[in-house]
Amino acid sequence: MATKTLHYPNPRHLNQLYGGRDENLAFAERHLGVKLVSREDWVKIEGDEKAVARAEELFGFLNEARGQGVAIRTPDFHRFVETIARGESAQLRALFGEPLVIATQRKTIVPKTLGQKLYLQSMQRSPIVFGIGPAGTGKTYLAMAHAVSALLNNQVQRIILTRPAVEAGETLGFLPGDLREKILPYLRPLYDAMHDMIDAEDVARLTEKGVIEIAPLAYMRGRTLSHSFVILDEAQNTTPEQMMMFLTRLGEDSRMVVTGDITQIDLPRTKLSGLLEVGRILREIPGIDFHHFSGADVVRHPLVLKIIDAYERYKNPITPAGESA
């Protein structure tokens, strides 16, 4: 048996590493095969030598995360523990080895998974980025964070948010209210993310001045979007024609991020999703990045990852021979 005691500057510092919840320490004990005792500003690890080393590594990564501004919630703590338990600590080392921080008006945003960090790096590097993956991976939220940061740093002059309004088709004119009121329900997730990053009064003011623009995808036709950060959300519900129309709107000094989940296509069965097709057409073009998220990148409640995994197993059953049915 081996023992290691880790000391921290004060009790608050230590509590921030595991949310101050004893059940989180119990979770780590079960998954890492150690015994953890926490008092005041120290935590003692007991177990066999390898298990103690894993637990020490866990607290080292948690401390790095805290130092880079990550507020460690219970789901985040569980994710760290499970990553260490799977022997994938290299992912955490890559994630926190070089800090990547997106500063907005209201909060500082740090990627919580390696996939999120690679996605942000793609947005820094390439004018057009596709973020494709399941719900809860942060693909839309991080795109909005990058757009807000670019606007605040005068890298772009405006943010344009668009989304195909599949449920309303091309009949938005028959809905009550002005354009903003008609399209707002379809862009609510983008607005929710924006209000996390910019004061509500400033969002209203910037929208009034046209610095922040919201518009259905159909209203992009015939435009050239220059000096802008443009986000197309729910892109799985675009047709190939709409996707080509949107991408060819790219103007001088502009950036585009296209997000979507190919498992959530709401188009009629007779129509092909533009997001499914675009990868085959544009994958080899320099300056266009395709980033695919997996269930491991889900940063919502831990049950969301389990739900996604269960559906994947249901859709792709394994035969006794070990092959997909």
PDB file of C-alpha atoms in Angstrom:
ATOM      1  CA  MET A   1       0.000   0.000   0.000  1.00  0.00           C
ATOM      2  CA  ALA A   2       1.130   3.512  -0.806  1.00  0.00           C
ATOM      3  CA  THR A   3       0.095   6.856   0.694  1.00  0.00           C
ATOM      4  CA  LYS A   4       0.314  10.365  -0.714  1.00  0.00           C
ATOM      5  CA  THR A   5      -0.876  13.593   0.886  1.00  0.00           C
ATOM      6  CA  LEU A   6      -1.513  16.629  -1.318  1.00  0.00           C
ATOM      7  CA  HIS A   7      -1.538  20.092   0.281  1.00  0.00           C
ATOM      8  CA  TYR A   8      -3.238  23.226  -1.072  1.00  0.00           C
ATOM      9  CA  PRO A   9      -3.048  26.933  -0.160  1.00  0.00           C
ATOM     10  CA  ASN A  10      -6.417  26.910   1.654  1.00  0.00           C
ATOM     11  CA  PRO A  11      -9.583  24.794   2.112  1.00  0.00           C
ATOM     12  CA  ARG A  12     -11.478  26.795  -0.526  1.00  0.00           C
ATOM     13  CA  HIS A  13      -8.835  25.991  -3.119  1.00  0.00           C
ATOM     14  CA  LEU A  14      -9.155  22.258  -2.410  1.00  0.00           C
ATOM     15  CA  ASN A  15     -12.965  22.356  -2.385  1.00  0.00           C
ATOM     16  CA  GLN A  16     -12.948  23.930  -5.845  1.00  0.00           C
ATOM     17  CA  LEU A  17     -11.219  20.832  -7.213  1.00  0.00           C
ATOM     18  CA  TYR A  18     -14.095  18.490  -6.411  1.00  0.00           C
ATOM     19  CA  GLY A  19     -16.991  20.863  -5.854  1.00  0.00           C
ATOM     20  CA  GLY A  20     -16.750  20.409  -2.090  1.00  0.00           C
ATOM     21  CA  ARG A  21     -18.942  17.283  -2.429  1.00  0.00           C
ATOM     22  CA  ASP A  22     -17.986  14.104  -0.567  1.00  0.00           C
ATOM     23  CA  GLU A  23     -19.910  12.035  -3.120  1.00  0.00           C
ATOM     24  CA  ASN A  24     -17.465  13.189  -5.787  1.00  0.00           C
ATOM     25  CA  LEU A  25     -14.559  11.859  -3.762  1.00  0.00           C
ATOM     26  CA  ALA A  26     -16.480   8.585  -3.355  1.00  0.00           C
ATOM     27  CA  PHE A  27     -16.944   8.478  -7.142  1.00  0.00           C
ATOM     28  CA  ALA A  28     -13.182   8.852  -7.613  1.00  0.00           C
ATOM     29  CA  GLU A  29     -12.524   6.146  -5.015  1.00  0.00           C
ATOM     30  CA  ARG A  30     -14.715   3.641  -6.873  1.00  0.00           C
ATOM     31  CA  HIS A  31     -13.275   4.355 -10.317  1.00  0.00           C
ATOM     32  CA  LEU A  32      -9.611   4.682  -9.379  1.00  0.00           C
ATOM     33  CA  GLY A  33      -9.406   2.045  -6.659  1.00  0.00           C
ATOM     34  CA  VAL A  34      -8.139   4.338  -3.905  1.00  0.00           C
ATOM     35  CA  LYS A  35      -9.235   5.703  -0.550  1.00  0.00           C
ATOM     36  CA  LEU A  36      -9.460   9.498  -0.265  1.00  0.00           C
ATOM     37  CA  VAL A  37      -9.530  11.440   3.001  1.00  0.00           C
ATOM     38  CA  SER A  38      -9.959  15.231   2.819  1.00  0.00           C
ATOM     39  CA  ARG A  39      -9.477  17.622   5.727  1.00  0.00           C
ATOM     40  CA  GLU A  40      -9.154  21.398   5.636  1.00  0.00           C
ATOM     41  CA  ASP A  41      -6.480  22.115   2.990  1.00  0.00           C
ATOM     42  CA  TRP A  42      -5.189  18.594   2.276  1.00  0.00           C
ATOM     43  CA  VAL A  43      -6.302  15.326   0.718  1.00  0.00           C
ATOM     44  CA  LYS A  44      -4.715  11.955   1.511  1.00  0.00           C
ATOM     45  CA  ILE A  45      -4.646   9.190  -1.116  1.00  0.00           C
ATOM     46  CA  GLU A  46      -4.250   5.540  -0.111  1.00  0.00           C
ATOM     47  CA  GLY A  47      -4.066   2.492  -2.356  1.00  0.00           C
ATOM     48  CA  ASP A  48      -1.643   0.461  -4.427  1.00  0.00           C
ATOM     49  CA  GLU A  49       1.153   2.409  -6.052  1.00  0.00           C
ATOM     50  CA  LYS A  50      -0.385   2.682  -9.542  1.00  0.00           C
ATOM     51  CA  ALA A  51      -3.798   3.670  -8.199  1.00  0.00           C
ATOM     52  CA  VAL A  52      -2.270   6.383  -5.993  1.00  0.00           C
ATOM     53  CA  ALA A  53      -0.318   7.696  -8.992  1.00  0.00           C
ATOM     54  CA  ARG A  54      -3.534   7.876 -11.042  1.00  0.00           C
ATOM     55  CA  ALA A  55      -5.357   9.744  -8.275  1.00  0.00           C
ATOM     56  CA  GLU A  56      -2.446  12.147  -7.846  1.00  0.00           C
ATOM     57  CA  GLU A  57      -2.512  12.753 -11.591  1.00  0.00           C
ATOM     58  CA  LEU A  58      -6.253  13.428 -11.371  1.00  0.00           C
ATOM     59  CA  PHE A  59      -5.793  16.143  -8.730  1.00  0.00           C
ATOM     60  CA  GLY A  60      -2.935  17.588 -10.750  1.00  0.00           C
ATOM     61  CA  PHE A  61      -5.177  18.002 -13.813  1.00  0.00           C
ATOM     62  CA  LEU A  62      -8.028  19.362 -11.684  1.00  0.00           C
ATOM     63  CA  ASN A  63      -5.656  21.958 -10.264  1.00  0.00           C
ATOM     64  CA  GLU A  64      -4.488  22.932 -13.767  1.00  0.00           C
ATOM     65  CA  ALA A  65      -8.108  23.264 -14.871  1.00  0.00           C
ATOM     66  CA  ARG A  66      -8.960  25.442 -11.869  1.00  0.00           C
ATOM     67  CA  GLY A  67      -5.923  27.600 -12.604  1.00  0.00           C
ATOM     68  CA  GLN A  68      -7.125  28.110 -16.189  1.00  0.00           C
ATOM     69  CA  GLY A  69     -10.552  29.298 -15.067  1.00  0.00           C
ATOM     70  CA  VAL A  70     -12.593  26.101 -15.295  1.00  0.00           C
ATOM     71  CA  ALA A  71     -15.331  26.028 -12.646  1.00  0.00           C
ATOM     72  CA  ILE A  72     -15.350  22.324 -11.842  1.00  0.00           C
ATOM     73  CA  ARG A  73     -18.910  21.033 -11.519  1.00  0.00           C
ATOM     74  CA  THR A  74     -19.850  17.472 -10.607  1.00  0.00           C
ATOM     75  CA  PRO A  75     -20.249  16.400 -14.276  1.00  0.00           C
ATOM     76  CA  ASP A  76     -16.809  17.862 -15.054  1.00  0.00           C
ATOM     77  CA  PHE A  77     -15.251  16.055 -12.082  1.00  0.00           C
ATOM     78  CA  HIS A  78     -16.786  12.768 -13.204  1.00  0.00           C
ATOM     79  CA  ARG A  79     -15.474  13.323 -16.719  1.00  0.00           C
ATOM     80  CA  PHE A  80     -11.928  13.879 -15.426  1.00  0.00           C
ATOM     81  CA  VAL A  81     -12.099  10.765 -13.256  1.00  0.00           C
ATOM     82  CA  GLU A  82     -13.444   8.579 -16.066  1.00  0.00           C
ATOM     83  CA  THR A  83     -10.795   9.844 -18.490  1.00  0.00           C
ATOM     84  CA  ILE A  84      -8.017   8.961 -16.032  1.00  0.00           C
ATOM     85  CA  ALA A  85      -9.629   5.575 -15.296  1.00  0.00           C
ATOM     86  CA  ARG A  86      -9.679   4.770 -19.042  1.00  0.00           C
ATOM     87  CA  GLY A  87      -5.964   5.472 -19.222  1.00  0.00           C
ATOM     88  CA  GLU A  88      -6.510   8.513 -21.454  1.00  0.00           C
ATOM     89  CA  SER A  89      -4.656  11.094 -19.371  1.00  0.00           C
ATOM     90  CA  ALA A  90      -2.746  12.179 -22.495  1.00  0.00           C
ATOM     91  CA  GLN A  91      -5.973  13.850 -23.660  1.00  0.00           C
ATOM     92  CA  LEU A  92      -6.128  15.928 -20.491  1.00  0.00           C
ATOM     93  CA  ARG A  93      -2.437  16.755 -20.832  1.00  0.00           C
ATOM     94  CA  ALA A  94      -3.054  18.032 -24.371  1.00  0.00           C
ATOM     95  CA  LEU A  95      -6.147  19.920 -23.249  1.00  0.00           C
ATOM     96  CA  PHE A  96      -4.435  21.864 -20.478  1.00  0.00           C
ATOM     97  CA  GLY A  97      -0.839  21.907 -21.734  1.00  0.00           C
ATOM     98  CA  GLU A  98      -1.402  25.131 -23.680  1.00  0.00           C
ATOM     99  CA  PRO A  99      -4.235  27.269 -22.301  1.00  0.00           C
ATOM    100  CA  LEU A 100      -6.843  28.364 -24.835  1.00  0.00           C
ATOM    101  CA  VAL A 101      -9.181  30.988 -23.431  1.00  0.00           C
ATOM    102  CA  ILE A 102     -12.003  32.851 -25.162  1.00  0.00           C
ATOM    103  CA  ALA A 103     -12.718  36.171 -23.436  1.00  0.00           C
ATOM    104  CA  THR A 104     -16.191  37.697 -23.767  1.00  0.00           C
ATOM    105  CA  GLN A 105     -17.860  40.609 -22.008  1.00  0.00           C
ATOM    106  CA  ARG A 106     -19.527  38.568 -19.254  1.00  0.00           C
ATOM    107  CA  LYS A 107     -17.397  35.455 -18.872  1.00  0.00           C
ATOM    108  CA  THR A 108     -14.230  33.662 -19.890  1.00  0.00           C
ATOM    109  CA  ILE A 109     -14.796  30.412 -21.762  1.00  0.00           C
ATOM    110  CA  VAL A 110     -12.364  27.507 -21.621  1.00  0.00           C
ATOM    111  CA  PRO A 111     -12.778  24.296 -23.660  1.00  0.00           C
ATOM    112  CA  LYS A 112     -13.794  21.419 -21.407  1.00  0.00           C
ATOM    113  CA  THR A 113     -12.787  18.541 -23.698  1.00  0.00           C
ATOM    114  CA  LEU A 114      -9.974  17.878 -26.134  1.00  0.00           C
ATOM    115  CA  GLY A 115     -12.532  17.877 -28.946  1.00  0.00           C
ATOM    116  CA  GLN A 116     -13.718  21.342 -27.943  1.00  0.00           C
ATOM    117  CA  LYS A 117     -10.156  22.636 -27.868  1.00  0.00           C
ATOM    118  CA  LEU A 118      -9.399  21.266 -31.342  1.00  0.00           C
ATOM    119  CA  TYR A 119     -12.648  22.842 -32.600  1.00  0.00           C
ATOM    120  CA  LEU A 120     -11.638  26.253 -31.246  1.00  0.00           C
ATOM    121  CA  GLN A 121      -8.194  25.882 -32.801  1.00  0.00           C
ATOM    122  CA  SER A 122      -9.875  25.160 -36.148  1.00  0.00           C
ATOM    123  CA  MET A 123     -11.889  28.372 -35.833  1.00  0.00           C
ATOM    124  CA  GLN A 124      -8.723  30.344 -35.139  1.00  0.00           C
ATOM    125  CA  ARG A 125      -7.012  28.799 -38.151  1.00  0.00           C
ATOM    126  CA  SER A 126      -9.599  28.457 -40.934  1.00  0.00           C
ATOM    127  CA  PRO A 127     -12.112  30.846 -42.551  1.00  0.00           C
ATOM    128  CA  ILE A 128     -14.775  28.096 -42.823  1.00  0.00           C
ATOM    129  CA  VAL A 129     -15.287  25.477 -40.113  1.00  0.00           C
ATOM    130  CA  PHE A 130     -17.896  22.731 -39.848  1.00  0.00           C
ATOM    131  CA  GLY A 131     -18.747  21.521 -36.333  1.00  0.00           C
ATOM    132  CA  ILE A 132     -20.653  18.256 -36.615  1.00  0.00           C
ATOM    133  CA  GLY A 133     -21.813  16.125 -33.711  1.00  0.00           C
ATOM    134  CA  PRO A 134     -24.462  15.271 -31.131  1.00  0.00           C
ATOM    135  CA  ALA A 135     -26.315  17.630 -28.837  1.00  0.00           C
ATOM    136  CA  GLY A 136     -24.456  18.885 -25.795  1.00  0.00           C
ATOM    137  CA  THR A 137     -20.974  18.973 -27.308  1.00  0.00           C
ATOM    138  CA  GLY A 138     -20.787  22.779 -27.264  1.00  0.00           C
ATOM    139  CA  LYS A 139     -20.469  23.183 -31.024  1.00  0.00           C
ATOM    140  CA  THR A 140     -22.935  26.100 -31.213  1.00  0.00           C
ATOM    141  CA  TYR A 141     -21.971  27.669 -27.884  1.00  0.00           C
ATOM    142  CA  LEU A 142     -18.256  27.749 -28.736  1.00  0.00           C
ATOM    143  CA  ALA A 143     -18.957  29.161 -32.193  1.00  0.00           C
ATOM    144  CA  MET A 144     -20.911  31.972 -30.555  1.00  0.00           C
ATOM    145  CA  ALA A 145     -18.118  32.550 -28.025  1.00  0.00           C
ATOM    146  CA  HIS A 146     -15.572  32.830 -30.837  1.00  0.00           C
ATOM    147  CA  ALA A 147     -17.847  35.212 -32.757  1.00  0.00           C
ATOM    148  CA  VAL A 148     -18.391  37.469 -29.723  1.00  0.00           C
ATOM    149  CA  SER A 149     -14.663  37.490 -28.957  1.00  0.00           C
ATOM    150  CA  ALA A 150     -13.855  38.407 -32.575  1.00  0.00           C
ATOM    151  CA  LEU A 151     -16.377  41.265 -32.450  1.00  0.00           C
ATOM    152  CA  LEU A 152     -15.067  42.616 -29.133  1.00  0.00           C
ATOM    153  CA  ASN A 153     -11.494  42.495 -30.490  1.00  0.00           C
ATOM    154  CA  ASN A 154     -12.495  44.338 -33.699  1.00  0.00           C
ATOM    155  CA  GLN A 155     -11.558  41.340 -35.868  1.00  0.00           C
ATOM    156  CA  VAL A 156     -15.006  41.523 -37.482  1.00  0.00           C
ATOM    157  CA  GLN A 157     -17.577  44.295 -37.756  1.00  0.00           C
ATOM    158  CA  ARG A 158     -20.705  42.244 -37.187  1.00  0.00           C
ATOM    159  CA  ILE A 159     -22.131  38.866 -36.224  1.00  0.00           C
ATOM    160  CA  ILE A 160     -24.730  37.214 -38.454  1.00  0.00           C
ATOM    161  CA  LEU A 161     -26.809  34.352 -37.066  1.00  0.00           C
ATOM    162  CA  THR A 162     -28.865  32.180 -39.364  1.00  0.00           C
ATOM    163  CA  ARG A 163     -30.715  28.921 -39.251  1.00  0.00           C
ATOM    164  CA  PRO A 164     -33.074  27.082 -41.621  1.00  0.00           C
ATOM    165  CA  ALA A 165     -36.638  27.498 -40.351  1.00  0.00           C
ATOM    166  CA  VAL A 166     -37.732  24.049 -41.453  1.00  0.00           C
ATOM    167  CA  GLU A 167     -40.923  24.007 -39.423  1.00  0.00           C
ATOM    168  CA  ALA A 168     -42.104  27.226 -41.097  1.00  0.00           C
ATOM    169  CA  GLY A 169     -40.746  26.357 -44.525  1.00  0.00           C
ATOM    170  CA  GLU A 170     -40.636  29.420 -46.775  1.00  0.00           C
ATOM    171  CA  THR A 171     -43.864  30.826 -45.282  1.00  0.00           C
ATOM    172  CA  LEU A 172     -42.396  33.106 -42.614  1.00  0.00           C
ATOM    173  CA  GLY A 173     -44.372  35.974 -44.123  1.00  0.00           C
ATOM    174  CA  PHE A 174     -47.566  34.421 -42.818  1.00  0.00           C
ATOM    175  CA  LEU A 175     -46.317  34.353 -39.217  1.00  0.00           C
ATOM    176  CA  PRO A 176     -47.251  37.291 -36.942  1.00  0.00           C
ATOM    177  CA  GLY A 177     -44.736  40.013 -36.050  1.00  0.00           C
ATOM    178  CA  ASP A 178     -41.694  41.560 -37.668  1.00  0.00           C
ATOM    179  CA  LEU A 179     -38.773  39.518 -39.040  1.00  0.00           C
ATOM    180  CA  ARG A 180     -36.995  39.339 -35.683  1.00  0.00           C
ATOM    181  CA  GLU A 181     -40.130  38.057 -33.922  1.00  0.00           C
ATOM    182  CA  LYS A 182     -40.739  35.503 -36.666  1.00  0.00           C
ATOM    183  CA  ILE A 183     -37.260  34.011 -36.692  1.00  0.00           C
ATOM    184  CA  LEU A 184     -36.432  34.356 -32.968  1.00  0.00           C
ATOM    185  CA  PRO A 185     -37.898  30.964 -31.923  1.00  0.00           C
ATOM    186  CA  TYR A 186     -35.618  29.216 -34.425  1.00  0.00           C
ATOM    187  CA  LEU A 187     -32.532  31.102 -33.210  1.00  0.00           C
ATOM    188  CA  ARG A 188     -33.273  30.830 -29.485  1.00  0.00           C
ATOM    189  CA  PRO A 189     -30.236  28.582 -28.736  1.00  0.00           C
ATOM    190  CA  LEU A 190     -27.930  31.159 -30.341  1.00  0.00           C
ATOM    191  CA  TYR A 191     -29.547  33.976 -28.369  1.00  0.00           C
ATOM    192  CA  ASP A 192     -29.287  32.016 -25.127  1.00  0.00           C
ATOM    193  CA  ALA A 193     -25.568  31.532 -25.743  1.00  0.00           C
ATOM    194  CA  MET A 194     -25.095  35.209 -26.630  1.00  0.00           C
ATOM    195  CA  HIS A 195     -26.783  36.404 -23.443  1.00  0.00           C
ATOM    196  CA  ASP A 196     -24.262  34.315 -21.506  1.00  0.00           C
ATOM    197  CA  MET A 197     -21.503  36.424 -23.068  1.00  0.00           C
ATOM    198  CA  ILE A 198     -22.912  39.941 -23.623  1.00  0.00           C
ATOM    199  CA  ASP A 199     -25.188  42.028 -21.388  1.00  0.00           C
ATOM    200  CA  ALA A 200     -28.822  41.927 -22.538  1.00  0.00           C
ATOM    201  CA  GLU A 201     -28.892  45.723 -23.011  1.00  0.00           C
ATOM    202  CA  ASP A 202     -25.855  45.553 -25.269  1.00  0.00           C
ATOM    203  CA  VAL A 203     -27.379  42.696 -27.288  1.00  0.00           C
ATOM    204  CA  ALA A 204     -30.484  44.838 -27.880  1.00  0.00           C
ATOM    205  CA  ARG A 205     -28.387  47.891 -28.803  1.00  0.00           C
ATOM    206  CA  LEU A 206     -26.101  45.980 -31.169  1.00  0.00           C
ATOM    207  CA  THR A 207     -29.087  44.273 -32.793  1.00  0.00           C
ATOM    208  CA  GLU A 208     -30.769  47.645 -33.284  1.00  0.00           C
ATOM    209  CA  LYS A 209     -27.616  48.987 -34.992  1.00  0.00           C
ATOM    210  CA  GLY A 210     -27.279  45.901 -37.199  1.00  0.00           C
ATOM    211  CA  VAL A 211     -23.983  44.849 -35.608  1.00  0.00           C
ATOM    212  CA  ILE A 212     -25.738  41.643 -34.559  1.00  0.00           C
ATOM    213  CA  GLU A 213     -28.073  40.391 -37.269  1.00  0.00           C
ATOM    214  CA  ILE A 214     -30.491  37.499 -37.158  1.00  0.00           C
ATOM    215  CA  ALA A 215     -32.064  36.189 -40.324  1.00  0.00           C
ATOM    216  CA  PRO A 216     -33.506  32.962 -41.704  1.00  0.00           C
ATOM    217  CA  LEU A 217     -31.292  31.167 -44.184  1.00  0.00           C
ATOM    218  CA  ALA A 218     -33.614  32.028 -47.065  1.00  0.00           C
ATOM    219  CA  TYR A 219     -32.773  35.731 -46.517  1.00  0.00           C
ATOM    220  CA  MET A 220     -29.068  35.135 -47.274  1.00  0.00           C
ATOM    221  CA  ARG A 221     -29.668  34.832 -51.015  1.00  0.00           C
ATOM    222  CA  GLY A 222     -27.942  37.413 -53.204  1.00  0.00           C
ATOM    223  CA  ARG A 223     -25.823  38.875 -50.387  1.00  0.00           C
ATOM    224  CA  THR A 224     -22.064  39.112 -49.889  1.00  0.00           C
ATOM    225  CA  LEU A 225     -21.205  38.863 -46.207  1.00  0.00           C
ATOM    226  CA  SER A 226     -18.008  40.877 -45.668  1.00  0.00           C
ATOM    227  CA  HIS A 227     -16.136  41.674 -42.411  1.00  0.00           C
ATOM    228  CA  SER A 228     -18.518  39.334 -40.596  1.00  0.00           C
ATOM    229  CA  PHE A 229     -18.578  36.276 -38.381  1.00  0.00           C
ATOM    230  CA  VAL A 230     -21.421  34.167 -39.734  1.00  0.00           C
ATOM    231  CA  ILE A 231     -22.910  31.181 -37.892  1.00  0.00           C
ATOM    232  CA  LEU A 232     -25.243  28.716 -39.600  1.00  0.00           C
ATOM    233  CA  ASP A 233     -26.864  26.548 -36.944  1.00  0.00           C
ATOM    234  CA  GLU A 234     -28.902  23.341 -37.458  1.00  0.00           C
ATOM    235  CA  ALA A 235     -27.203  22.924 -40.838  1.00  0.00           C
ATOM    236  CA  GLN A 236     -28.374  19.317 -41.119  1.00  0.00           C
ATOM    237  CA  ASN A 237     -31.705  20.821 -42.195  1.00  0.00           C
ATOM    238  CA  THR A 238     -30.283  22.615 -45.229  1.00  0.00           C
ATOM    239  CA  THR A 239     -30.659  21.196 -48.718  1.00  0.00           C
ATOM    240  CA  PRO A 240     -27.524  20.886 -50.914  1.00  0.00           C
ATOM    241  CA  GLU A 241     -28.675  23.961 -52.842  1.00  0.00           C
ATOM    242  CA  GLN A 242     -29.090  25.993 -49.657  1.00  0.00           C
ATOM    243  CA  MET A 243     -25.676  24.881 -48.377  1.00  0.00           C
ATOM    244  CA  MET A 244     -23.938  25.969 -51.584  1.00  0.00           C
ATOM    245  CA  MET A 245     -25.858  29.259 -51.557  1.00  0.00           C
ATOM    246  CA  PHE A 246     -24.811  29.961 -47.981  1.00  0.00           C
ATOM    247  CA  LEU A 247     -21.115  29.079 -48.367  1.00  0.00           C
ATOM    248  CA  THR A 248     -20.766  31.243 -51.483  1.00  0.00           C
ATOM    249  CA  ARG A 249     -21.920  34.307 -49.487  1.00  0.00           C
ATOM    250  CA  LEU A 250     -18.438  34.447 -47.858  1.00  0.00           C
ATOM    251  CA  GLY A 251     -16.991  37.926 -48.315  1.00  0.00           C
ATOM    252  CA  GLU A 252     -13.763  39.770 -47.538  1.00  0.00           C
ATOM    253  CA  ASP A 253     -12.334  39.300 -44.020  1.00  0.00           C
ATOM    254  CA  SER A 254     -15.220  37.059 -42.993  1.00  0.00           C
ATOM    255  CA  ARG A 255     -15.422  33.757 -41.167  1.00  0.00           C
ATOM    256  CA  MET A 256     -18.115  31.100 -41.209  1.00  0.00           C
ATOM    257  CA  VAL A 257     -18.950  28.345 -38.763  1.00  0.00           C
ATOM    258  CA  VAL A 258     -21.520  25.729 -39.763  1.00  0.00           C
ATOM    259  CA  THR A 259     -22.918  23.524 -36.994  1.00  0.00           C
ATOM    260  CA  GLY A 260     -25.227  20.540 -37.139  1.00  0.00           C
ATOM    261  CA  ASP A 261     -26.149  17.073 -35.946  1.00  0.00           C
ATOM    262  CA  ILE A 262     -26.631  14.578 -38.780  1.00  0.00           C
ATOM    263  CA  THR A 263     -28.708  12.331 -36.497  1.00  0.00           C
ATOM    264  CA  GLN A 264     -31.376  15.046 -36.171  1.00  0.00           C
ATOM    265  CA  ILE A 265     -32.407  15.743 -39.785  1.00  0.00           C
ATOM    266  CA  ASP A 266     -35.944  17.155 -40.066  1.00  0.00           C
ATOM    267  CA  LEU A 267     -36.059  17.465 -43.853  1.00  0.00           C
ATOM    268  CA  PRO A 268     -38.621  15.467 -45.836  1.00  0.00           C
ATOM    269  CA  ARG A 269     -37.272  12.031 -46.725  1.00  0.00           C
ATOM    270  CA  THR A 270     -37.154  12.972 -50.398  1.00  0.00           C
ATOM    271  CA  LYS A 271     -34.586  15.728 -49.697  1.00  0.00           C
ATOM    272  CA  LEU A 272     -30.870  15.150 -49.094  1.00  0.00           C
ATOM    273  CA  SER A 273     -29.192  17.049 -46.259  1.00  0.00           C
ATOM    274  CA  GLY A 274     -26.633  19.556 -47.487  1.00  0.00           C
ATOM    275  CA  LEU A 275     -24.532  18.820 -44.396  1.00  0.00           C
ATOM    276  CA  LEU A 276     -24.255  15.149 -45.350  1.00  0.00           C
ATOM    277  CA  GLU A 277     -23.152  16.007 -48.883  1.00  0.00           C
ATOM    278  CA  VAL A 278     -20.794  18.918 -48.249  1.00  0.00           C
ATOM    279  CA  GLY A 279     -18.057  16.853 -46.615  1.00  0.00           C
ATOM    280  CA  ARG A 280     -17.628  14.718 -49.727  1.00  0.00           C
ATOM    281  CA  ILE A 281     -17.387  17.809 -51.926  1.00  0.00           C
ATOM    282  CA  LEU A 282     -15.192  20.215 -49.935  1.00  0.00           C
ATOM    283  CA  ARG A 283     -13.075  18.046 -47.641  1.00  0.00           C
ATOM    284  CA  GLU A 284      -9.833  18.509 -49.603  1.00  0.00           C
ATOM    285  CA  ILE A 285     -10.016  22.303 -49.933  1.00  0.00           C
ATOM    286  CA  PRO A 286      -7.410  24.173 -47.805  1.00  0.00           C
ATOM    287  CA  GLY A 287      -8.986  26.699 -45.439  1.00  0.00           C
ATOM    288  CA  ILE A 288     -12.059  24.554 -44.803  1.00  0.00           C
ATOM    289  CA  ASP A 289     -11.980  22.403 -41.653  1.00  0.00           C
ATOM    290  CA  PHE A 290     -14.391  19.639 -40.704  1.00  0.00           C
ATOM    291  CA  HIS A 291     -14.489  18.885 -36.976  1.00  0.00           C
ATOM    292  CA  HIS A 292     -16.479  15.864 -35.801  1.00  0.00           C
ATOM    293  CA  PHE A 293     -17.519  15.661 -32.159  1.00  0.00           C
ATOM    294  CA  SER A 294     -18.186  12.349 -30.447  1.00  0.00           C
ATOM    295  CA  GLY A 295     -20.238  11.358 -27.426  1.00  0.00           C
ATOM    296  CA  ALA A 296     -17.077  11.828 -25.329  1.00  0.00           C
ATOM    297  CA  ASP A 297     -17.339  15.584 -25.986  1.00  0.00           C
ATOM    298  CA  VAL A 298     -20.804  15.905 -24.436  1.00  0.00           C
ATOM    299  CA  VAL A 299     -20.623  18.455 -21.621  1.00  0.00           C
ATOM    300  CA  ARG A 300     -24.208  18.371 -20.415  1.00  0.00           C
ATOM    301  CA  HIS A 301     -25.493  16.118 -17.651  1.00  0.00           C
ATOM    302  CA  PRO A 302     -23.557  12.791 -17.580  1.00  0.00           C
ATOM    303  CA  LEU A 303     -26.811  10.991 -18.474  1.00  0.00           C
ATOM    304  CA  VAL A 304     -26.792  12.700 -21.883  1.00  0.00           C
ATOM    305  CA  LEU A 305     -23.625  10.803 -22.847  1.00  0.00           C
ATOM    306  CA  LYS A 306     -25.175   7.544 -21.660  1.00  0.00           C
ATOM    307  CA  ILE A 307     -28.331   8.241 -23.702  1.00  0.00           C
ATOM    308  CA  ILE A 308     -26.273   8.922 -26.837  1.00  0.00           C
ATOM    309  CA  ASP A 309     -24.243   5.749 -26.307  1.00  0.00           C
ATOM    310  CA  ALA A 310     -27.406   3.683 -25.795  1.00  0.00           C
ATOM    311  CA  TYR A 311     -28.913   4.960 -29.044  1.00  0.00           C
ATOM    312  CA  GLU A 312     -25.669   4.235 -30.904  1.00  0.00           C
ATOM    313  CA  ARG A 313     -25.685   0.640 -29.620  1.00  0.00           C
ATOM    314  CA  TYR A 314     -29.354   0.290 -30.592  1.00  0.00           C
ATOM    315  CA  LYS A 315     -28.717   1.553 -34.122  1.00  0.00           C
ATOM    316  CA  ASN A 316     -25.553  -0.506 -34.567  1.00  0.00           C
ATOM    317  CA  PRO A 317     -26.142  -3.828 -32.770  1.00  0.00           C
ATOM    318  CA  ILE A 318     -23.207  -6.207 -32.487  1.00  0.00           C
ATOM    319  CA  THR A 319     -23.668  -9.817 -33.597  1.00  0.00           C
ATOM    320  CA  PRO A 320     -22.246 -12.684 -31.502  1.00  0.00           C
ATOM    321  CA  ALA A 321     -19.387 -12.908 -33.971  1.00  0.00           C
ATOM    322  CA  GLY A 322     -18.404  -9.366 -33.017  1.00  0.00           C
ATOM    323  CA  GLU A 323     -19.559  -7.766 -36.255  1.00  0.00           C
ATOM    324  CA  SER A 324     -22.203  -5.115 -36.739  1.00  0.00           C
ATOM    325  CA  ALA A 325     -25.552  -6.586 -37.708  1.00  0.00           C
TER     326      ALA A 325
END
